[in-house]
Amino acid sequence: MSYENLAGRTAVVTGAASGIGEAVAVTLAAQGARVALLARRAERVQAVAEKILADGGQALAVGADVTDDASVTAAVARIHEAYGAVDLVVNNAGVMLSTPIDAARTDEWQRMIDTNVTGVLRITGAFAGDLTAAAAEGRAADLVNVSSVAAHLTGFPGFAVYGATKAAVTHLSALLRAEFGPLGVRVTNIEPGVTQTELAAHLDAGAQELVDGLVEASGALAAEDLADVVAYVTGLPRHVNLRQIMVLPTGQV
Ligand SMILES: NC(=O)c1ccc[n+]([C@@H]2O[C@H](COP(=O)([O-])OP(=O)(O)OC[C@H]3O[C@@H](n4cnc5c(N)ncnc54)[C@H](OP(=O)(O)O)[C@@H]3O)[C@@H](O)[C@H]2O)c1
């Protein structure tokens, strides 16, 4: 198999302030892509961008909230001004909150839906024109969505809404191929298993204990493991689409 060179690609990675998004941004930049890093904590994305620049890569830090129309519009304008059109979009920003249904935390349900589902749609819509234009020019164009194995798991009380948002991302990725595929834009859905990041830090103590137990029982992936997968799928020849990938720690069953 031959591999396309990621050098010369222009990528946007959401949720690049930490965890998987940070690792994806660092890895794509190390492969020669220029990378726009999005997250709400501007100082955190700035620090990651500076690390990439210090290593000789190209990076642009953009403080942005994927749940906010105006914030995304401003971010897109900033990226276009600095880099022009992009050809690789990684929808990675996400939040996981544990909300038993009888607690009726509509605020937390809404936050997960707004970030994990509507945020993905908002970013995808904002860059759809860039992706289809790149493909029309005969260049590789990628939409990568970071879903979760939680889209399929049924044994975790309190995680129904999170799992439902990730099921939506998985299904959306499959359906979007009908629009993007014929235009030459690849859509890849990645479903990580347990990965060592800050994601569980927003959980209450009980739910955090459950996640800790899972890590102890099955081990965990490193964020860099997922970054390697993203680099692999986006570096394949442009007619090859690994459309659905579940990546688990070997011990997670
Ligand atoms: N860790 C796991 O075990 C695991 C497993 C399966 C799937 N995933 C998925 O992997 C993705 C990355 O999560 P992670 O594990 O790397 O956790 P993480 O370290 O908490 O990263 C989440 C990132 O999303 C950003 N973010 C959250 N809300 C945002 C918003 N409204 N606008 C823009 N950025 C936002 C955060 O930065 P700011 O707070 O600065 O905005 C952060 O950079 C998520 O979609 C998650 O569901 C993780």
mmCIF file of C-alpha atoms and ligand atoms in Angstrom:
data_model
loop_
_atom_site.group_PDB
_atom_site.id
_atom_site.type_symbol
_atom_site.label_atom_id
_atom_site.label_comp_id
_atom_site.label_asym_id
_atom_site.label_seq_id
_atom_site.Cartn_x
_atom_site.Cartn_y
_atom_site.Cartn_z
ATOM 1 C CA MET A 1 0.000 0.000 0.000
ATOM 2 C CA SER A 2 1.258 3.447 -0.753
ATOM 3 C CA TYR A 3 0.472 6.391 1.476
ATOM 4 C CA GLU A 4 -0.405 9.948 0.636
ATOM 5 C CA ASN A 5 1.817 12.511 2.234
ATOM 6 C CA LEU A 6 0.121 14.522 4.959
ATOM 7 C CA ALA A 7 2.596 17.333 4.254
ATOM 8 C CA GLY A 8 0.780 20.212 2.618
ATOM 9 C CA ARG A 9 -2.600 19.300 4.103
ATOM 10 C CA THR A 10 -4.473 21.913 6.135
ATOM 11 C CA ALA A 11 -6.253 20.492 9.163
ATOM 12 C CA VAL A 12 -8.702 21.695 11.782
ATOM 13 C CA VAL A 13 -8.886 19.741 15.032
ATOM 14 C CA THR A 14 -11.600 20.560 17.560
ATOM 15 C CA GLY A 15 -11.051 19.854 21.235
ATOM 16 C CA ALA A 16 -7.317 20.237 20.719
ATOM 17 C CA ALA A 17 -6.663 21.669 24.191
ATOM 18 C CA SER A 18 -6.088 18.235 25.722
ATOM 19 C CA GLY A 19 -6.316 14.482 25.303
ATOM 20 C CA ILE A 20 -7.018 12.939 21.919
ATOM 21 C CA GLY A 21 -7.421 16.265 20.095
ATOM 22 C CA GLU A 22 -4.082 17.558 21.362
ATOM 23 C CA ALA A 23 -2.343 14.330 20.322
ATOM 24 C CA VAL A 24 -4.018 14.390 16.879
ATOM 25 C CA ALA A 25 -2.911 17.988 16.310
ATOM 26 C CA VAL A 26 0.672 17.214 17.353
ATOM 27 C CA THR A 27 0.812 14.073 15.185
ATOM 28 C CA LEU A 28 -0.673 15.692 12.058
ATOM 29 C CA ALA A 29 1.728 18.629 12.445
ATOM 30 C CA ALA A 30 4.666 16.238 12.854
ATOM 31 C CA GLN A 31 3.589 14.664 9.537
ATOM 32 C CA GLY A 32 3.835 18.076 7.864
ATOM 33 C CA ALA A 33 0.220 19.273 7.961
ATOM 34 C CA ARG A 34 -0.558 22.768 9.127
ATOM 35 C CA VAL A 35 -3.055 22.545 11.927
ATOM 36 C CA ALA A 36 -5.660 24.882 13.377
ATOM 37 C CA LEU A 37 -6.385 23.931 16.988
ATOM 38 C CA LEU A 38 -9.816 24.758 18.423
ATOM 39 C CA ALA A 39 -11.059 24.632 22.010
ATOM 40 C CA ARG A 40 -12.630 26.989 24.521
ATOM 41 C CA ARG A 41 -9.511 27.328 26.709
ATOM 42 C CA ALA A 42 -7.540 29.667 24.480
ATOM 43 C CA GLU A 43 -4.434 29.508 26.671
ATOM 44 C CA ARG A 44 -4.357 25.710 26.490
ATOM 45 C CA VAL A 45 -4.584 25.570 22.682
ATOM 46 C CA GLN A 46 -1.999 28.339 22.531
ATOM 47 C CA ALA A 47 0.384 26.223 24.638
ATOM 48 C CA VAL A 48 -0.112 23.186 22.376
ATOM 49 C CA ALA A 49 0.391 25.337 19.266
ATOM 50 C CA GLU A 50 3.613 26.741 20.731
ATOM 51 C CA LYS A 51 4.860 23.213 21.375
ATOM 52 C CA ILE A 52 4.176 22.331 17.716
ATOM 53 C CA LEU A 53 5.882 25.513 16.488
ATOM 54 C CA ALA A 54 8.908 24.834 18.715
ATOM 55 C CA ASP A 55 9.198 21.411 17.075
ATOM 56 C CA GLY A 56 9.252 23.027 13.622
ATOM 57 C CA GLY A 57 5.589 22.446 12.772
ATOM 58 C CA GLN A 58 2.843 24.832 11.691
ATOM 59 C CA ALA A 59 -0.021 25.547 14.072
ATOM 60 C CA LEU A 60 -2.680 28.147 14.722
ATOM 61 C CA ALA A 61 -4.429 28.372 18.094
ATOM 62 C CA VAL A 62 -8.073 29.428 17.951
ATOM 63 C CA GLY A 63 -10.156 29.847 21.096
ATOM 64 C CA ALA A 64 -13.660 28.749 20.077
ATOM 65 C CA ASP A 65 -16.782 27.107 21.443
ATOM 66 C CA VAL A 66 -18.371 24.560 19.082
ATOM 67 C CA THR A 67 -21.758 25.103 20.761
ATOM 68 C CA ASP A 68 -21.838 28.747 19.730
ATOM 69 C CA ASP A 69 -22.672 29.902 16.184
ATOM 70 C CA ALA A 70 -20.904 33.252 16.437
ATOM 71 C CA SER A 71 -17.808 31.711 17.985
ATOM 72 C CA VAL A 72 -17.552 29.104 15.201
ATOM 73 C CA THR A 73 -18.161 31.731 12.497
ATOM 74 C CA ALA A 74 -15.329 33.862 13.929
ATOM 75 C CA ALA A 75 -13.049 30.808 14.188
ATOM 76 C CA VAL A 76 -13.687 29.809 10.576
ATOM 77 C CA ALA A 77 -12.906 33.364 9.418
ATOM 78 C CA ARG A 78 -9.662 33.361 11.415
ATOM 79 C CA ILE A 79 -8.586 30.008 9.955
ATOM 80 C CA HIS A 80 -9.443 31.040 6.397
ATOM 81 C CA GLU A 81 -7.539 34.279 6.841
ATOM 82 C CA ALA A 82 -4.444 32.491 8.140
ATOM 83 C CA TYR A 83 -4.463 29.285 6.112
ATOM 84 C CA GLY A 84 -7.096 29.549 3.375
ATOM 85 C CA ALA A 85 -9.372 26.558 2.824
ATOM 86 C CA VAL A 86 -8.885 23.405 4.874
ATOM 87 C CA ASP A 87 -8.938 19.809 3.605
ATOM 88 C CA LEU A 88 -8.954 17.761 6.822
ATOM 89 C CA VAL A 89 -11.456 18.263 9.636
ATOM 90 C CA VAL A 90 -11.349 16.291 12.881
ATOM 91 C CA ASN A 91 -14.528 16.624 14.958
ATOM 92 C CA ASN A 92 -13.123 15.578 18.307
ATOM 93 C CA ALA A 93 -14.475 18.047 20.901
ATOM 94 C CA GLY A 94 -16.756 16.279 23.332
ATOM 95 C CA VAL A 95 -17.989 16.098 26.905
ATOM 96 C CA MET A 96 -19.038 13.080 28.956
ATOM 97 C CA LEU A 97 -21.281 13.673 31.953
ATOM 98 C CA SER A 98 -22.993 11.017 34.030
ATOM 99 C CA THR A 99 -26.673 11.861 34.366
ATOM 100 C CA PRO A 100 -29.068 9.228 35.729
ATOM 101 C CA ILE A 101 -32.363 9.820 33.981
ATOM 102 C CA ASP A 102 -34.319 10.410 37.207
ATOM 103 C CA ALA A 103 -32.007 13.275 38.168
ATOM 104 C CA ALA A 104 -33.519 15.125 35.203
ATOM 105 C CA ARG A 105 -30.401 17.240 34.631
ATOM 106 C CA THR A 106 -31.673 18.816 31.452
ATOM 107 C CA ASP A 107 -28.734 21.247 31.577
ATOM 108 C CA GLU A 108 -26.211 18.397 31.390
ATOM 109 C CA TRP A 109 -28.177 16.535 28.702
ATOM 110 C CA GLN A 110 -28.318 19.738 26.697
ATOM 111 C CA ARG A 111 -24.595 20.392 27.133
ATOM 112 C CA MET A 112 -23.718 16.940 25.807
ATOM 113 C CA ILE A 113 -26.144 17.199 22.889
ATOM 114 C CA ASP A 114 -24.957 20.731 22.024
ATOM 115 C CA THR A 115 -21.266 19.783 22.135
ATOM 116 C CA ASN A 116 -21.188 16.187 20.926
ATOM 117 C CA VAL A 117 -23.895 16.360 18.248
ATOM 118 C CA THR A 118 -24.776 19.927 17.257
ATOM 119 C CA GLY A 119 -21.107 20.949 17.602
ATOM 120 C CA VAL A 120 -20.113 18.242 15.125
ATOM 121 C CA LEU A 121 -22.838 19.408 12.726
ATOM 122 C CA ARG A 122 -21.876 23.066 13.108
ATOM 123 C CA ILE A 123 -18.191 22.430 12.334
ATOM 124 C CA THR A 124 -19.007 20.005 9.512
ATOM 125 C CA GLY A 125 -21.372 22.512 7.898
ATOM 126 C CA ALA A 126 -18.856 25.329 8.281
ATOM 127 C CA PHE A 127 -16.109 23.433 6.437
ATOM 128 C CA ALA A 128 -18.192 21.354 4.000
ATOM 129 C CA GLY A 129 -17.494 23.778 1.155
ATOM 130 C CA ASP A 130 -13.738 23.621 1.791
ATOM 131 C CA LEU A 131 -13.762 19.818 1.775
ATOM 132 C CA THR A 132 -15.801 19.442 -1.410
ATOM 133 C CA ALA A 133 -13.673 22.084 -3.173
ATOM 134 C CA ALA A 134 -10.447 20.248 -2.251
ATOM 135 C CA ALA A 135 -11.905 16.968 -3.525
ATOM 136 C CA ALA A 136 -13.082 18.662 -6.744
ATOM 137 C CA GLU A 137 -9.464 19.707 -7.327
ATOM 138 C CA GLY A 138 -8.438 16.057 -7.055
ATOM 139 C CA ARG A 139 -6.904 16.421 -3.610
ATOM 140 C CA ALA A 140 -7.532 14.322 -0.510
ATOM 141 C CA ALA A 141 -10.350 15.676 1.663
ATOM 142 C CA ASP A 142 -11.228 14.179 5.042
ATOM 143 C CA LEU A 143 -13.932 14.468 7.636
ATOM 144 C CA VAL A 144 -12.988 12.464 10.742
ATOM 145 C CA ASN A 145 -15.515 12.166 13.557
ATOM 146 C CA VAL A 146 -14.468 10.956 16.998
ATOM 147 C CA SER A 147 -17.421 8.990 18.333
ATOM 148 C CA SER A 148 -17.044 6.329 21.062
ATOM 149 C CA VAL A 149 -17.507 2.660 21.786
ATOM 150 C CA ALA A 150 -20.147 4.079 24.170
ATOM 151 C CA ALA A 151 -22.386 4.307 21.096
ATOM 152 C CA HIS A 152 -22.819 0.525 21.450
ATOM 153 C CA LEU A 153 -22.465 -0.161 25.200
ATOM 154 C CA THR A 154 -25.613 -0.797 27.205
ATOM 155 C CA GLY A 155 -24.347 -1.814 30.645
ATOM 156 C CA PHE A 156 -23.445 1.559 32.161
ATOM 157 C CA PRO A 157 -26.199 3.274 34.160
ATOM 158 C CA GLY A 158 -25.971 7.051 34.012
ATOM 159 C CA PHE A 159 -24.324 7.138 30.601
ATOM 160 C CA ALA A 160 -27.446 6.785 28.442
ATOM 161 C CA VAL A 161 -27.418 10.350 27.145
ATOM 162 C CA TYR A 162 -23.665 10.358 26.482
ATOM 163 C CA GLY A 163 -23.996 7.019 24.667
ATOM 164 C CA ALA A 164 -26.948 8.345 22.676
ATOM 165 C CA THR A 165 -24.958 11.405 21.548
ATOM 166 C CA LYS A 166 -22.145 9.120 20.386
ATOM 167 C CA ALA A 167 -24.611 6.792 18.621
ATOM 168 C CA ALA A 168 -25.829 9.915 16.829
ATOM 169 C CA VAL A 169 -22.254 10.735 15.748
ATOM 170 C CA THR A 170 -21.689 7.183 14.506
ATOM 171 C CA HIS A 171 -24.931 7.155 12.546
ATOM 172 C CA LEU A 172 -24.434 10.680 11.246
ATOM 173 C CA SER A 173 -20.981 9.696 9.969
ATOM 174 C CA ALA A 174 -22.481 6.769 8.048
ATOM 175 C CA LEU A 175 -25.276 8.907 6.591
ATOM 176 C CA LEU A 176 -22.993 11.786 5.625
ATOM 177 C CA ARG A 177 -21.065 9.455 3.332
ATOM 178 C CA ALA A 178 -24.062 9.575 0.980
ATOM 179 C CA GLU A 179 -23.495 13.314 0.570
ATOM 180 C CA PHE A 180 -19.725 13.505 0.782
ATOM 181 C CA GLY A 181 -18.602 10.201 -0.741
ATOM 182 C CA PRO A 182 -19.820 10.856 -4.301
ATOM 183 C CA LEU A 183 -18.033 14.219 -4.133
ATOM 184 C CA GLY A 184 -14.741 12.566 -3.176
ATOM 185 C CA VAL A 185 -14.723 13.516 0.506
ATOM 186 C CA ARG A 186 -13.862 10.674 2.881
ATOM 187 C CA VAL A 187 -15.849 10.337 6.097
ATOM 188 C CA THR A 188 -14.234 8.288 8.851
ATOM 189 C CA ASN A 189 -15.905 7.468 12.153
ATOM 190 C CA ILE A 190 -13.575 6.453 14.974
ATOM 191 C CA GLU A 191 -14.921 4.851 18.143
ATOM 192 C CA PRO A 192 -12.292 4.803 20.880
ATOM 193 C CA GLY A 193 -12.537 2.613 23.936
ATOM 194 C CA VAL A 194 -11.111 3.654 27.294
ATOM 195 C CA THR A 195 -8.421 6.266 26.715
ATOM 196 C CA GLN A 196 -6.349 8.082 29.314
ATOM 197 C CA THR A 197 -7.413 11.753 29.040
ATOM 198 C CA GLU A 198 -9.183 14.491 31.028
ATOM 199 C CA LEU A 199 -12.629 13.298 29.849
ATOM 200 C CA ALA A 200 -13.612 11.599 33.130
ATOM 201 C CA ALA A 201 -12.512 14.629 35.174
ATOM 202 C CA HIS A 202 -15.975 16.174 34.714
ATOM 203 C CA LEU A 203 -17.758 13.180 36.278
ATOM 204 C CA ASP A 204 -19.046 13.011 39.837
ATOM 205 C CA ALA A 205 -17.162 10.775 42.297
ATOM 206 C CA GLY A 206 -19.355 7.678 41.776
ATOM 207 C CA ALA A 207 -19.129 7.738 38.001
ATOM 208 C CA GLN A 208 -15.418 8.482 38.158
ATOM 209 C CA GLU A 209 -14.963 5.380 40.307
ATOM 210 C CA LEU A 210 -16.753 3.338 37.645
ATOM 211 C CA VAL A 211 -14.385 4.636 34.952
ATOM 212 C CA ASP A 212 -11.339 4.075 37.201
ATOM 213 C CA GLY A 213 -12.497 0.477 37.689
ATOM 214 C CA LEU A 214 -12.747 0.044 33.932
ATOM 215 C CA VAL A 215 -9.210 1.366 33.446
ATOM 216 C CA GLU A 216 -7.923 -0.957 36.153
ATOM 217 C CA ALA A 217 -9.694 -3.970 34.640
ATOM 218 C CA SER A 218 -8.940 -3.404 30.969
ATOM 219 C CA GLY A 219 -6.071 -0.950 30.721
ATOM 220 C CA ALA A 220 -6.367 2.164 28.630
ATOM 221 C CA LEU A 221 -5.237 3.533 25.314
ATOM 222 C CA ALA A 222 -3.011 6.589 25.182
ATOM 223 C CA ALA A 223 -4.293 9.623 23.274
ATOM 224 C CA GLU A 224 -1.334 9.119 20.934
ATOM 225 C CA ASP A 225 -2.699 5.690 19.927
ATOM 226 C CA LEU A 226 -5.791 7.408 18.518
ATOM 227 C CA ALA A 227 -3.659 10.090 16.888
ATOM 228 C CA ASP A 228 -1.770 7.362 15.009
ATOM 229 C CA VAL A 229 -5.104 5.967 13.763
ATOM 230 C CA VAL A 230 -6.197 9.404 12.502
ATOM 231 C CA ALA A 231 -2.867 9.894 10.706
ATOM 232 C CA TYR A 232 -3.177 6.412 9.192
ATOM 233 C CA VAL A 233 -6.706 6.818 7.807
ATOM 234 C CA THR A 234 -6.099 10.306 6.441
ATOM 235 C CA GLY A 235 -2.793 9.247 4.901
ATOM 236 C CA LEU A 236 -4.307 6.425 2.848
ATOM 237 C CA PRO A 237 -4.720 6.892 -0.907
ATOM 238 C CA ARG A 238 -7.780 9.120 -1.397
ATOM 239 C CA HIS A 239 -9.941 6.409 -2.946
ATOM 240 C CA VAL A 240 -9.643 4.251 0.228
ATOM 241 C CA ASN A 241 -12.083 5.025 3.051
ATOM 242 C CA LEU A 242 -11.823 3.149 6.357
ATOM 243 C CA ARG A 243 -15.257 4.395 7.269
ATOM 244 C CA GLN A 244 -15.822 2.851 10.701
ATOM 245 C CA ILE A 245 -13.109 1.970 13.228
ATOM 246 C CA MET A 246 -13.469 0.761 16.802
ATOM 247 C CA VAL A 247 -10.188 1.091 18.699
ATOM 248 C CA LEU A 248 -10.081 -0.662 22.062
ATOM 249 C CA PRO A 249 -7.424 -1.426 24.628
ATOM 250 C CA THR A 250 -6.734 -5.109 24.083
ATOM 251 C CA GLY A 251 -8.073 -5.927 27.555
ATOM 252 C CA GLN A 252 -11.405 -4.090 27.137
ATOM 253 C CA VAL A 253 -14.202 -6.534 26.358
HETATM 254 N N1 LIG B 1 -11.152 9.295 26.809
HETATM 255 C C1 LIG B 1 -11.929 8.272 26.440
HETATM 256 O O1 LIG B 1 -11.922 7.198 27.077
HETATM 257 C C2 LIG B 1 -12.788 8.396 25.213
HETATM 258 C C3 LIG B 1 -13.394 7.232 24.718
HETATM 259 C C4 LIG B 1 -14.209 7.325 23.591
HETATM 260 C C5 LIG B 1 -14.422 8.544 22.985
HETATM 261 N N2 LIG B 1 -13.820 9.667 23.477
HETATM 262 C C6 LIG B 1 -14.092 10.944 22.790
HETATM 263 O O2 LIG B 1 -12.875 11.550 22.444
HETATM 264 C C7 LIG B 1 -13.086 12.950 22.288
HETATM 265 C C8 LIG B 1 -11.957 13.696 22.973
HETATM 266 O O3 LIG B 1 -12.057 13.503 24.370
HETATM 267 P P1 LIG B 1 -10.791 13.231 25.309
HETATM 268 O O4 LIG B 1 -10.943 11.863 25.858
HETATM 269 O O5 LIG B 1 -9.548 13.594 24.638
HETATM 270 O O6 LIG B 1 -11.139 14.204 26.556
HETATM 271 P P2 LIG B 1 -10.608 15.644 26.941
HETATM 272 O O7 LIG B 1 -9.145 15.605 27.262
HETATM 273 O O8 LIG B 1 -11.547 16.122 28.005
HETATM 274 O O9 LIG B 1 -10.796 16.497 25.602
HETATM 275 C C9 LIG B 1 -12.008 17.091 25.219
HETATM 276 C C10 LIG B 1 -11.670 18.326 24.427
HETATM 277 O O10 LIG B 1 -12.884 18.920 23.943
HETATM 278 C C11 LIG B 1 -12.810 20.330 24.161
HETATM 279 N N3 LIG B 1 -14.165 20.851 24.263
HETATM 280 C C12 LIG B 1 -15.141 20.501 25.143
HETATM 281 N N4 LIG B 1 -16.229 21.252 24.944
HETATM 282 C C13 LIG B 1 -15.942 22.074 23.911
HETATM 283 C C14 LIG B 1 -16.660 23.098 23.245
HETATM 284 N N5 LIG B 1 -17.924 23.431 23.613
HETATM 285 N N6 LIG B 1 -16.058 23.755 22.228
HETATM 286 C C15 LIG B 1 -14.804 23.454 21.847
HETATM 287 N N7 LIG B 1 -14.064 22.491 22.449
HETATM 288 C C16 LIG B 1 -14.642 21.826 23.469
HETATM 289 C C17 LIG B 1 -11.996 20.477 25.450
HETATM 290 O O11 LIG B 1 -11.345 21.738 25.537
HETATM 291 P P3 LIG B 1 -12.011 23.001 26.263
HETATM 292 O O12 LIG B 1 -12.564 22.506 27.570
HETATM 293 O O13 LIG B 1 -10.869 23.967 26.418
HETATM 294 O O14 LIG B 1 -13.043 23.526 25.326
HETATM 295 C C18 LIG B 1 -10.959 19.387 25.242
HETATM 296 O O15 LIG B 1 -9.866 19.882 24.484
HETATM 297 C C19 LIG B 1 -14.473 13.246 22.864
HETATM 298 O O16 LIG B 1 -15.388 13.429 21.808
HETATM 299 C C20 LIG B 1 -14.796 11.982 23.636
HETATM 300 O O17 LIG B 1 -16.192 11.766 23.735
HETATM 301 C C21 LIG B 1 -13.001 9.610 24.566
#
